[in-house]
Short mmCIF file of C-alpha atoms in Angstrom, two decimals:
data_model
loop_
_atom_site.label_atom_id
_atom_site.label_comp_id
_atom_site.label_asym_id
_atom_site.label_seq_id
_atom_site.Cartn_x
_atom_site.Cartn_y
_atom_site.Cartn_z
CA UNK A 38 55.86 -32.07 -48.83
CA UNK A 39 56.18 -34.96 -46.46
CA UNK A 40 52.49 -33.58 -44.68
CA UNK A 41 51.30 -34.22 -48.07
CA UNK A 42 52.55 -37.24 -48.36
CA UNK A 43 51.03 -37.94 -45.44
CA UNK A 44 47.58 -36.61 -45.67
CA UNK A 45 47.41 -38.45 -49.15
CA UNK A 46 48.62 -41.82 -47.68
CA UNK A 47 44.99 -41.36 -45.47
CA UNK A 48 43.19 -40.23 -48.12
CA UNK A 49 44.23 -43.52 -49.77
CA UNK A 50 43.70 -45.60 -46.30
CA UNK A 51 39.86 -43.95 -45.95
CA UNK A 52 39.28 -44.89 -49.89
CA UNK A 53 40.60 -48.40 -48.72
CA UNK A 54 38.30 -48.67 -45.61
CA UNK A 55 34.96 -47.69 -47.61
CA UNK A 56 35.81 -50.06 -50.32
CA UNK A 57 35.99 -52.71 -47.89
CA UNK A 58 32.88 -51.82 -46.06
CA UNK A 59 30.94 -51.47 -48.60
CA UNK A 60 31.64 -54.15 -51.29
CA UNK A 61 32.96 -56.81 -48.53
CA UNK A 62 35.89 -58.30 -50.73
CA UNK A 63 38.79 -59.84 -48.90
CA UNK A 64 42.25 -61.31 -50.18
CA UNK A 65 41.68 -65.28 -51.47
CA UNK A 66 41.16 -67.67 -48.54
CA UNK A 67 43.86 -69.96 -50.53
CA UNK A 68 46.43 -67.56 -50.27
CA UNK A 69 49.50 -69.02 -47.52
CA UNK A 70 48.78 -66.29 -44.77
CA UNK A 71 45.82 -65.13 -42.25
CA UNK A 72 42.62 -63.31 -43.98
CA UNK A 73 43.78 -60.20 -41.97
CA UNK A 74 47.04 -60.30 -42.43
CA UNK A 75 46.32 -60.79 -46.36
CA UNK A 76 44.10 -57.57 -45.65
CA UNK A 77 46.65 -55.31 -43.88
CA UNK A 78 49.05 -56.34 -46.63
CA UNK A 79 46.93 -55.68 -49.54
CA UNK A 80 46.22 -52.30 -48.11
CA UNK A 81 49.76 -51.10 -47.40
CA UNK A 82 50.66 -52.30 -51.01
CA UNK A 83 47.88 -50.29 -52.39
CA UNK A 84 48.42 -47.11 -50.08
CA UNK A 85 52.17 -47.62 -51.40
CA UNK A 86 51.60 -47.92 -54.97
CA UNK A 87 48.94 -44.65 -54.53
CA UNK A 88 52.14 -42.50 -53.31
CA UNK A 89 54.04 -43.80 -55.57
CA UNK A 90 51.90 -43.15 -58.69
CA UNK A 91 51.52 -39.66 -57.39
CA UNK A 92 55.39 -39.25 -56.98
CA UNK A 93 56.01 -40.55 -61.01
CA UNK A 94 52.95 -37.87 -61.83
CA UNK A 95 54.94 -35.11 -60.54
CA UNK A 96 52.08 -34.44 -58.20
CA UNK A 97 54.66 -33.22 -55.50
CA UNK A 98 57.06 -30.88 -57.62
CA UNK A 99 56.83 -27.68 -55.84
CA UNK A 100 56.40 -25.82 -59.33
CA UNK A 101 52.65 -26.83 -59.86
CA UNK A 102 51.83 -26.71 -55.89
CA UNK A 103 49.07 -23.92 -55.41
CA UNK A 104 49.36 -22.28 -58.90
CA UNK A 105 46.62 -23.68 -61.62
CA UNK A 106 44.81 -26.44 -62.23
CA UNK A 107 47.89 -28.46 -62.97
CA UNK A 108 48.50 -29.53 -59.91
CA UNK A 109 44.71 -31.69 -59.60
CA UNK A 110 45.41 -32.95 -63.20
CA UNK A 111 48.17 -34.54 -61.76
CA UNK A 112 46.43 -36.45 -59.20
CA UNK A 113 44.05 -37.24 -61.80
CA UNK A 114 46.87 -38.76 -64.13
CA UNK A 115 47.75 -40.54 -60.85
CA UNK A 116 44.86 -42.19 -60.39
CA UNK A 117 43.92 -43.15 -63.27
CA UNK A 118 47.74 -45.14 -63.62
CA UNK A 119 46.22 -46.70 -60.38
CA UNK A 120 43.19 -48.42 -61.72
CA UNK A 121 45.17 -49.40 -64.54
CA UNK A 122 47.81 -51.46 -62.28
CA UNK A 123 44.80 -52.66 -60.60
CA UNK A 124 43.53 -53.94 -63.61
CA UNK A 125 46.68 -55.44 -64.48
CA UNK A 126 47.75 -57.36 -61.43
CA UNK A 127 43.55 -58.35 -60.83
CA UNK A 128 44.39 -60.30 -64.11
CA UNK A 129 47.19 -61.76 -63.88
CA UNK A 130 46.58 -62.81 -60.77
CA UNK A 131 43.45 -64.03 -61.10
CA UNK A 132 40.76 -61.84 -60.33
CA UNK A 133 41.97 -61.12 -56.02
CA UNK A 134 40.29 -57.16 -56.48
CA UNK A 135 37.15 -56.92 -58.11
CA UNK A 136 36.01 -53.97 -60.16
CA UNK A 137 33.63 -52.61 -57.42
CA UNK A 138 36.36 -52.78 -54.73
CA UNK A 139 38.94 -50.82 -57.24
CA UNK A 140 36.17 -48.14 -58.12
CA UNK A 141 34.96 -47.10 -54.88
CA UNK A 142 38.33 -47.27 -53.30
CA UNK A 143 39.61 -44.86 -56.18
CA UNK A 144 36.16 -42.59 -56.25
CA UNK A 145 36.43 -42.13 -52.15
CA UNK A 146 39.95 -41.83 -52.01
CA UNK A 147 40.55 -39.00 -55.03
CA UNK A 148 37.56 -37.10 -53.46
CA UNK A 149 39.40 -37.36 -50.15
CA UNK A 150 42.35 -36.07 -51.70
CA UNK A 151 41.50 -33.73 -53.88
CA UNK A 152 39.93 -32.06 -50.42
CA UNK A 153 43.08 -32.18 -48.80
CA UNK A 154 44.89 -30.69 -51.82
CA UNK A 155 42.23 -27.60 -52.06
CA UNK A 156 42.70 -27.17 -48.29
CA UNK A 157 46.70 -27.46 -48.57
CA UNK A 158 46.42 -25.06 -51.30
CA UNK A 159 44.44 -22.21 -49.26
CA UNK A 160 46.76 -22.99 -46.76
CA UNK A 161 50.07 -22.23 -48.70
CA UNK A 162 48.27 -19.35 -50.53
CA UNK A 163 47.59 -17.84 -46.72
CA UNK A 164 51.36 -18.27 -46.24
CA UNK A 165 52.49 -16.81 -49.48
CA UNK A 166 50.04 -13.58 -48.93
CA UNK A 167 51.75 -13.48 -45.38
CA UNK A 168 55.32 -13.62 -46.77
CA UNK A 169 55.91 -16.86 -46.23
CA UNK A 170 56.88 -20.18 -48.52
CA UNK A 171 57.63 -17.76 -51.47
CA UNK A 172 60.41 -17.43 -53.92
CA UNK A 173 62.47 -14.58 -54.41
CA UNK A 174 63.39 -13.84 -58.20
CA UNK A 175 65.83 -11.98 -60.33
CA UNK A 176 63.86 -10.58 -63.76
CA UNK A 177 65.66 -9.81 -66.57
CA UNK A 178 64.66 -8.40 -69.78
CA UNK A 179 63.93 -4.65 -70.59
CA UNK A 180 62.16 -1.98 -68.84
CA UNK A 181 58.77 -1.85 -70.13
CA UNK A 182 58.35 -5.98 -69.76
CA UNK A 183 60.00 -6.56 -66.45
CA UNK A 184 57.48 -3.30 -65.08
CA UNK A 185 54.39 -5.57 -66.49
CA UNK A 186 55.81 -8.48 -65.04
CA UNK A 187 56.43 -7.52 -61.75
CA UNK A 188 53.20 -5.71 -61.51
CA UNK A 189 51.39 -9.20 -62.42
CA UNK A 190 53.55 -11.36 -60.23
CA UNK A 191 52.52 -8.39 -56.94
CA UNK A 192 49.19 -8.30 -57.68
CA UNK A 193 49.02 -12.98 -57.71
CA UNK A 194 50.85 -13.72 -54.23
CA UNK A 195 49.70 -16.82 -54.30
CA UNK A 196 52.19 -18.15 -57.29
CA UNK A 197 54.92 -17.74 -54.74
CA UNK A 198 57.42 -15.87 -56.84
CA UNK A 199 58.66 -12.90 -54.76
CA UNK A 200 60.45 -10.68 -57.25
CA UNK A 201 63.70 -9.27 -54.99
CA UNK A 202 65.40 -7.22 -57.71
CA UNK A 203 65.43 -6.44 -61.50
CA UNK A 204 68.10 -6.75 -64.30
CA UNK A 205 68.00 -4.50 -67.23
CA UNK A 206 69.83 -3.80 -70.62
CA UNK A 207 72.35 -1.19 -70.16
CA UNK A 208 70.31 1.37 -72.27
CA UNK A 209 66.92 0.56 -69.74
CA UNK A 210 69.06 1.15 -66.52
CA UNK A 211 69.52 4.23 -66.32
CA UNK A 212 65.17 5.01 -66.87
CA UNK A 213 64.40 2.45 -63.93
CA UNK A 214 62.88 5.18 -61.60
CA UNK A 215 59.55 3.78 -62.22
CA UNK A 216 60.14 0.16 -61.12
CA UNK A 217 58.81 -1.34 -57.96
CA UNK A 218 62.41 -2.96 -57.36
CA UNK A 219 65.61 -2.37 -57.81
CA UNK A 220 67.90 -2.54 -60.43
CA UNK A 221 71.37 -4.60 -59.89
CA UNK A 222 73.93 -6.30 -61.53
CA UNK A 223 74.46 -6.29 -65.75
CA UNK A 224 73.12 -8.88 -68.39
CA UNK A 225 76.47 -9.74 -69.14
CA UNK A 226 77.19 -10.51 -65.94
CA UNK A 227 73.93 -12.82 -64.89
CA UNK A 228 75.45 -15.71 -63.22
CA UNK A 229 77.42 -14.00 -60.94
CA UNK A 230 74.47 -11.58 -60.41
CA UNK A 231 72.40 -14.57 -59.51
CA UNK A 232 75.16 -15.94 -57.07
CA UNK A 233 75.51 -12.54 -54.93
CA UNK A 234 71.80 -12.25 -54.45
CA UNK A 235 71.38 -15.68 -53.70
CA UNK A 236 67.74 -15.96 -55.52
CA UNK A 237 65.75 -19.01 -56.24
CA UNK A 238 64.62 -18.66 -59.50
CA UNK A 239 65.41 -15.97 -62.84
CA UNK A 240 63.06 -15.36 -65.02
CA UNK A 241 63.90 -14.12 -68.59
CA UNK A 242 60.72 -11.68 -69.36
CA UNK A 243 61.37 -11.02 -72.93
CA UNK A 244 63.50 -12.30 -75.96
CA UNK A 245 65.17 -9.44 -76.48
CA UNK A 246 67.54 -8.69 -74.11
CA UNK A 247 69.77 -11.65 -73.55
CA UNK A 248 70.36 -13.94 -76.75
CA UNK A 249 69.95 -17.48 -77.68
CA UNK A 250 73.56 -18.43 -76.99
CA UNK A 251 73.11 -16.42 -73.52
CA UNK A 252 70.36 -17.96 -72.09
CA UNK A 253 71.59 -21.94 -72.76
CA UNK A 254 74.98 -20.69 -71.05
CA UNK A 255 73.46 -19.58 -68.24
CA UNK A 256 70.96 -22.75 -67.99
CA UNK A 257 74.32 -24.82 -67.88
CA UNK A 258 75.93 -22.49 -65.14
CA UNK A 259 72.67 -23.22 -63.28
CA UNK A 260 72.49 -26.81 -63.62
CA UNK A 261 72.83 -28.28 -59.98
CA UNK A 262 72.42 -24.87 -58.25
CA UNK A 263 68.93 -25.26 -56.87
CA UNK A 264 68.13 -22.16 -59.10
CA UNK A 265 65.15 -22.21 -61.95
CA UNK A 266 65.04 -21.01 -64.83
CA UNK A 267 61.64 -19.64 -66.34
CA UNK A 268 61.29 -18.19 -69.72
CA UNK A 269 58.00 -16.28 -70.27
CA UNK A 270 57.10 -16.36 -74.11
CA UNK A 271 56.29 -13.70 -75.91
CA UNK A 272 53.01 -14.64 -76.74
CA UNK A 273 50.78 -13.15 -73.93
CA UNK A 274 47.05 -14.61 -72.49
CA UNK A 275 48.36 -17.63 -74.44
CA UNK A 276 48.10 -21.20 -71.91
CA UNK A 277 50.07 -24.06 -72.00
CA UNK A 278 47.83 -26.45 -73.86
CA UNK A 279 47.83 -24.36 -76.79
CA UNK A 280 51.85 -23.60 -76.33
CA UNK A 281 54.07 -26.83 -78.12
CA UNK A 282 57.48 -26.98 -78.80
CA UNK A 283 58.40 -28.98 -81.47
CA UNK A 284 62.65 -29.33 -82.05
CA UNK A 285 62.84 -29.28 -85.85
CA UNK A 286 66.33 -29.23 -87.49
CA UNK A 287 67.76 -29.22 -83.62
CA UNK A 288 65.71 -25.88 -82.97
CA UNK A 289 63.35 -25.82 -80.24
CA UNK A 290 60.50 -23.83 -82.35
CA UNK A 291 57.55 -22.92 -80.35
CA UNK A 292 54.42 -23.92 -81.71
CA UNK A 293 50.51 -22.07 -80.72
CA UNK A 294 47.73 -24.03 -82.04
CA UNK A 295 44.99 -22.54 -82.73
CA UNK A 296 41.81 -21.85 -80.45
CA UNK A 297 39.34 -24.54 -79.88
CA UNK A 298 36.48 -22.88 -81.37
CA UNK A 299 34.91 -25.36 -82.93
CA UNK A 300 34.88 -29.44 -82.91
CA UNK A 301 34.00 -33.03 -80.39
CA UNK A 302 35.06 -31.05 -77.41
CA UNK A 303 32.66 -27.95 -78.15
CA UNK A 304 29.78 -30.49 -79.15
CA UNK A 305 30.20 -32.31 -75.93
CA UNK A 306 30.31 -28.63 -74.10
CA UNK A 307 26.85 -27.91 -76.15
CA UNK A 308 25.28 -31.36 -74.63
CA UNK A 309 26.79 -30.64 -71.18
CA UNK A 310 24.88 -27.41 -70.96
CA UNK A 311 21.43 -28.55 -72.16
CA UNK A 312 21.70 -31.18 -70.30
CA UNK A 313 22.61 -29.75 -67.14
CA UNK A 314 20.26 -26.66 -67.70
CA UNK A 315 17.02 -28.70 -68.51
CA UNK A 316 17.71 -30.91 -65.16
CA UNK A 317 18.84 -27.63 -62.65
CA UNK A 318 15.56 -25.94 -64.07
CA UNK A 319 13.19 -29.08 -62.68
CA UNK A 320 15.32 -29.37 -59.82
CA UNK A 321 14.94 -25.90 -58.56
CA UNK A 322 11.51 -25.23 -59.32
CA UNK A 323 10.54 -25.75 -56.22
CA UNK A 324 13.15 -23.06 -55.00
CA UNK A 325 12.83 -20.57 -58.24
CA UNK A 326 8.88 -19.91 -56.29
CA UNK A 327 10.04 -19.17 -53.07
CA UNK A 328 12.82 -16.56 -54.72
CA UNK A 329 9.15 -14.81 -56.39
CA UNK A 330 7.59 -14.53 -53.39
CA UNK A 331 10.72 -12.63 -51.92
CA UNK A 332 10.98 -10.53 -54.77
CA UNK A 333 7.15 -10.02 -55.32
CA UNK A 334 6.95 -9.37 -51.39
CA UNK A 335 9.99 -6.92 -51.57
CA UNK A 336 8.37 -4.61 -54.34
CA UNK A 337 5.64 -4.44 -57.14
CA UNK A 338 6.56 -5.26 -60.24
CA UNK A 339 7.46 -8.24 -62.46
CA UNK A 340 9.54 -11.62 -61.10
CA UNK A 341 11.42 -11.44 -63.95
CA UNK A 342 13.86 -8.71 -64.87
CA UNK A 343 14.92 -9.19 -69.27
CA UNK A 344 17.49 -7.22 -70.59
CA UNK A 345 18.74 -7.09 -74.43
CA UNK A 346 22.07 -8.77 -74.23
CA UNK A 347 24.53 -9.48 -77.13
CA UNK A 348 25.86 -13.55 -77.81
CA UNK A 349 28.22 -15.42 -79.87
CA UNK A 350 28.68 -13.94 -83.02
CA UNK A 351 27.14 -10.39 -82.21
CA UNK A 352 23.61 -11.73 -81.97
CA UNK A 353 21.86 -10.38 -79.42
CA UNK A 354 18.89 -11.91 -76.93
CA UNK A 355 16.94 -11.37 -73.96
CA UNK A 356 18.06 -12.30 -70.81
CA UNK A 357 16.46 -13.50 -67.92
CA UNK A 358 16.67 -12.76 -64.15
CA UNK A 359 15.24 -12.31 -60.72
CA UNK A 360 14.23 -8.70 -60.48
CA UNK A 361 16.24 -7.64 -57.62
CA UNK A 362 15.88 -3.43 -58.13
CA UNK A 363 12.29 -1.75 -58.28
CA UNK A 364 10.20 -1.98 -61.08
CA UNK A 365 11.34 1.67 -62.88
CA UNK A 366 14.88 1.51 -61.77
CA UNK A 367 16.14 1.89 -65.79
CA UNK A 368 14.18 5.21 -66.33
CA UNK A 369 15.86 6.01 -62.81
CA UNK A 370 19.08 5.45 -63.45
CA UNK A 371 19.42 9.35 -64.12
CA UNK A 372 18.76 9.91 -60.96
CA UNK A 373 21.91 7.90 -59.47
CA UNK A 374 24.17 8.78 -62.25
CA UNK A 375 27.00 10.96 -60.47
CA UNK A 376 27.18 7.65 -58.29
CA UNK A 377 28.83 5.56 -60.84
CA UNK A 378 31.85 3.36 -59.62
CA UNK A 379 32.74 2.16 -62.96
CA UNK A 380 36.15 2.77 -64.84
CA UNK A 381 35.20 2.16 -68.35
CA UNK A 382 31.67 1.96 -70.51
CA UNK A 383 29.93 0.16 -67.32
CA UNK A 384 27.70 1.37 -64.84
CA UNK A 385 28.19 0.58 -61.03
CA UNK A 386 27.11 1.11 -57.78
CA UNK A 387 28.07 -0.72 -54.72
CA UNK A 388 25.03 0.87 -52.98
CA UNK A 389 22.63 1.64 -55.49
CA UNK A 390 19.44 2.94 -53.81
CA UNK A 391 17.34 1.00 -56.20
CA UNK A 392 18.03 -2.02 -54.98
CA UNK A 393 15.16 -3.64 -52.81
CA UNK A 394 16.00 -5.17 -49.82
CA UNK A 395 15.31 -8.41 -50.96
CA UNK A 396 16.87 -7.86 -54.19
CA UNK A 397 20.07 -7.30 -52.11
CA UNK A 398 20.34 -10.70 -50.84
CA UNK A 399 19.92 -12.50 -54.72
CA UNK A 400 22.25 -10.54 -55.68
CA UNK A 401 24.72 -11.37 -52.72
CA UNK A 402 25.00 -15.25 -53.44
CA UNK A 403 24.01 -14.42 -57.47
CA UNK A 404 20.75 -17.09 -56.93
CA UNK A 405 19.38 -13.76 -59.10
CA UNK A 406 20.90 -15.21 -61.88
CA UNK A 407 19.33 -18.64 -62.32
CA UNK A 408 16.55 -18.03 -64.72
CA UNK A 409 19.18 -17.92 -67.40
CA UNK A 410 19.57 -21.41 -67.12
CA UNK A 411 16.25 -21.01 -69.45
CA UNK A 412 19.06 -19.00 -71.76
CA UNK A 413 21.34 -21.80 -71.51
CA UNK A 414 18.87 -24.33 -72.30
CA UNK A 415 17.76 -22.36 -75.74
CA UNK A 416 21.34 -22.25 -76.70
CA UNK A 417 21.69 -18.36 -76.23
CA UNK A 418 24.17 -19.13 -73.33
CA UNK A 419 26.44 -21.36 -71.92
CA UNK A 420 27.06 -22.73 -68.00
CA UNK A 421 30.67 -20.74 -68.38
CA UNK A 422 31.69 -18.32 -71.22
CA UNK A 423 32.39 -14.73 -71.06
CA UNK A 424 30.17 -12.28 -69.00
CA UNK A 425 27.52 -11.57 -71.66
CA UNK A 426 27.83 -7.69 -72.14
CA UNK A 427 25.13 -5.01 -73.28
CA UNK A 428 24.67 -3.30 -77.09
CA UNK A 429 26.17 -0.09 -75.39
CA UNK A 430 28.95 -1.80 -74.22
CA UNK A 431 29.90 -3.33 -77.67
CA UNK A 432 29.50 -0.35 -79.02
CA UNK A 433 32.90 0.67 -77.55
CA UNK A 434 34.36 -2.62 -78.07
CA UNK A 435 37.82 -1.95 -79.78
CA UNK A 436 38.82 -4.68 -82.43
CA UNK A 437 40.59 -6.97 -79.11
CA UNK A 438 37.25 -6.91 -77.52
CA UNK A 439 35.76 -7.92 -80.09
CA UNK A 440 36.87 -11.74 -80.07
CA UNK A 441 33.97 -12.06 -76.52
CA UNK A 442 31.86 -12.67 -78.88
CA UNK A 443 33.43 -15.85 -80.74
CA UNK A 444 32.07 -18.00 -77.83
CA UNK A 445 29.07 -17.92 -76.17
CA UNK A 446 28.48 -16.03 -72.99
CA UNK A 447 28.33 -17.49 -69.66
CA UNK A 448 26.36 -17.90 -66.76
CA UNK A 449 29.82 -17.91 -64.65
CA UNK A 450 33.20 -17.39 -65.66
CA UNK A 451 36.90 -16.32 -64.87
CA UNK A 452 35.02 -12.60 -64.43
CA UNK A 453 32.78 -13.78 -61.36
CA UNK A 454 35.29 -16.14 -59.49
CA UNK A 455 37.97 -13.13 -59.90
CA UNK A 456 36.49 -10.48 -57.87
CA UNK A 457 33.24 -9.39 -60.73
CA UNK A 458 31.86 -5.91 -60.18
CA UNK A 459 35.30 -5.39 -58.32
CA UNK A 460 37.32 -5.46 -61.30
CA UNK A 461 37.82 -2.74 -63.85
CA UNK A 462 36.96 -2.77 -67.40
CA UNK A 463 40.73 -3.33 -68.63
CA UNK A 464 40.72 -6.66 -66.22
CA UNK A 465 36.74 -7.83 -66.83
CA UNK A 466 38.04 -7.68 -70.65
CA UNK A 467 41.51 -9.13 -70.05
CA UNK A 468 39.97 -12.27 -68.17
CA UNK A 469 37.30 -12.79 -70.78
CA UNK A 470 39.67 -12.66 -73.87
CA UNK A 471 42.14 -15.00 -71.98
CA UNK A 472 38.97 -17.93 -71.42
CA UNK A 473 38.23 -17.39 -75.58
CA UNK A 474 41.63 -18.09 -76.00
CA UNK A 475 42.38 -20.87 -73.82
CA UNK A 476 39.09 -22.79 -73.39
CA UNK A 477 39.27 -26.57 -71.86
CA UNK A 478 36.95 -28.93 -70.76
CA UNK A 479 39.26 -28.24 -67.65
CA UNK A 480 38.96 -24.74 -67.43
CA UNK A 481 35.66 -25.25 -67.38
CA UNK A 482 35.78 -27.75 -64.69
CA UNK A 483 38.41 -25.29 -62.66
CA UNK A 484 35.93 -22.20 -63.05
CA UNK A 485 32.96 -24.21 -62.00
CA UNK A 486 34.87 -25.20 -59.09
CA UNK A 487 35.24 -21.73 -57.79
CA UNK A 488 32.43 -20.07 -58.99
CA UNK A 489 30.82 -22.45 -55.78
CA UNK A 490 33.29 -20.68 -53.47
CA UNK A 491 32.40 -17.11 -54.82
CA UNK A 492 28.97 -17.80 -54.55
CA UNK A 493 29.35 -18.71 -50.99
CA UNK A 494 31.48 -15.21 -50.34
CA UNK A 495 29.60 -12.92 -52.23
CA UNK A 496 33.04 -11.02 -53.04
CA UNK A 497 32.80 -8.23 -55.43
CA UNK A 498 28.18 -8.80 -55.74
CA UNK A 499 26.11 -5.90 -55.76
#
């Protein structure tokens, strides 16, 4: 914590040196003390009142360290509460930091930052993978839920919640052969199951098996232990923004709004993708030619490849890509059928033979994909959605599956920064039911953000 600290107090000190050099202000010349003096103090006042902010944001609690996109909403929050106390003390004192000075020492210092935080955060997930800088946990709840849990928390190292042992109803216990942990202690016994095993955190995985009256008896005996509490609800692929609890009548009633479907936030997401299609497509004109030499060069055939895809609403279109197979690789596919990878209703190959060799490098970095920017521009896709799937595919789409096709599809999405044609059908589906139900202008931001790193990787393209 304190080498974050640390590494934000430069980020704030590099932010400080910019704005300096580049918009020249310097303290008053009437104030009582030296020009540099005035400037050193200034500076440490502002690098203090940075840290601070970020301290009152909760930007250093260790809970939303590494996990989410919580964590760089924070330092948002932060410094937005520091170009508001800016603001405030430019007025009242009279106009000593301009707006300039304030703007580019916030712009270069939260970029700086926000670097340091994504490297910080590989960094801790490296250690958590490793074994390091994690948790260990005590689940409770019945068999079938803690299994699912466990299984979820194993397969996400990076949250940092190392799940040590298992606590189950009495009736569960003795049919706990199939669990990846062991089974200790009794429900009614919790607290003093908690104290011999010494964890850092319990969390309650479903409603069921320890009561109301339970669980705020146990939060006291906790209180001052050092040990968390976590409740999961029992609404699943639900997020927090959609999550409120509201205390009515002295209950704590848990609230989920509905999904944002529809409204200002959706309009502005319909701009944002014309927009940003329209000036990416005269932008990389230039660089859509050279990709039709390489595939014209690489086999005969059309640039283009267009494939009937289904949209929002069930309405299907054609979609538009780099060919990167040879020209009569559908009425081939035959041919390569007993090599199919898939789990479910889709068809992969990690080495299909079709492929041409140039083909093999769009598809590596997914530059393959641009043209449908020309999609996204006639409104038939978006920048992130869902991955758009095939008539054959929604064809076996059970009534679950069905709710991909409330939202448009996408370009990117939580299916291509997670690992794409390396995931199974369950997961592909999972992930794209979890975006339609929990879209934000900041997911969107947070998938954008990675799709750049899985770009660069290439994981799970081919």
């Amino acid at each position: 914590m304190r080498l974050l600290a640390v590494c934000d107090a430069g980020a704030a000190a590099i932010g400080l040196g910019f704005a300096w050099l580049l918009v020249g202000e310097t303290p008053d010349e009437s104030l009582a003390i030296e020009p540099v003096v005035a400037i050193v103090v200034v500076g440490v006042a502002l690098v203090a009142l940075w840290l601070l902010t970020l301290w009152l944001s909760n930007a250093y609690e260790p809970r939303y360290l590494g996990i989410g996109f919580e964590e760089y909403k924070r330092v948002g929050y932060a410094a937005v509460r520091v170009l508001a106390a800016i603001a405030i003390v430019s007025f009242v004192g009279g106009g000593e930091l301009g707006v300039g000075f304030a703007a580019v020492f916030l712009a270069v210092g939260l970029t700086v930052q926000l670097v340091q935080r994504r490297a910080a955060r590989k960094g801790l997930h490296r250690l958590r993978a490793s074994g390091q800088c994690n948790r260990n946990v005590l689940v409770v709840g019945a068999r079938r839920e803690v299994r699912e849990l466990v299984e979820h928390l194993q397969s996400a190292p990076y949250t940092g919640l190392e799940v040590v042992a298992a606590c189950l109803p009495p009736g569960d216990a003795a049919a706990s052969d199939d669990l990846p942990v062991p089974v200790v202690g009794r429900v009614g016994d919790l607290y003093e199951t908690v104290v011999g095993l010494g964890v850092d955190a319990v969390v309650i995985a479903d409603s069921h098996t320890i009561d109301g009256e339970s669980l705020r008896h146990l939060a006291w005996q906790l209180e001052d232990s050092g040990v968390q509490l976590i409740v999961a609800p029992a609404v699943t692929q639900v997020a927090g923004p959609r999550i409120v609890i509201h205390p009515i009548a002295g209950l704590p009633l848990l609230e989920v709004d509905e999904p944002e479907l529809t409204g200002g936030q959706r309009l502005v997401k319909e701009v944002f993708d014309r927009v940003v299609s329209l000036v990416l497509l005269v932008l990389l004109s230039p660089v859509f030619l050279v990709l039709a030499i390489v595939v014209r060069s690489s086999s005969r055939g059309p640039v283009f490849f267009r494939q009937v895809r289904v949209g929002r609403d069930g309405r299907e279109f054609t979609m538009y890509k780099f060919r990167t197979m040879v020209d009569d690789a559908d009425r081939r596919q035959h041919e390569v059928a007993h090599l199919d990878e898939a789990d479910g209703v889709l068809f992969k190959i990690r080495a299909d033979p079709r492929v041409t060799r140039g083909g093999a490098v769009l598809r590596r970095h997914s530059v393959d994909e641009l043209p449908q920017l020309w999609n996204v521009l006639r409104g038939q896709m978006s920048i992130v959605g869902p991955r758009p799937p095939l008539p054959s595919e929604v064809q076996h789409y059970g009534s679950d599956a069905q709710r991909r096709l409330l939202v448009k599809p996408g370009m990117s999405g939580l299916w291509q920064v997670s690992g794409r044609s390396e995931l199974s059908w369950e997961e592909s589906i999972r992930l794209d039911l979890y975006y339609v139900e929990n879209w934000s202008p900041a997911l969107d931001a947070q998938i954008l953000w990675r799709t750049i790193g899985a770009v660069v990787r290439g994981r799970g393209a081919y």
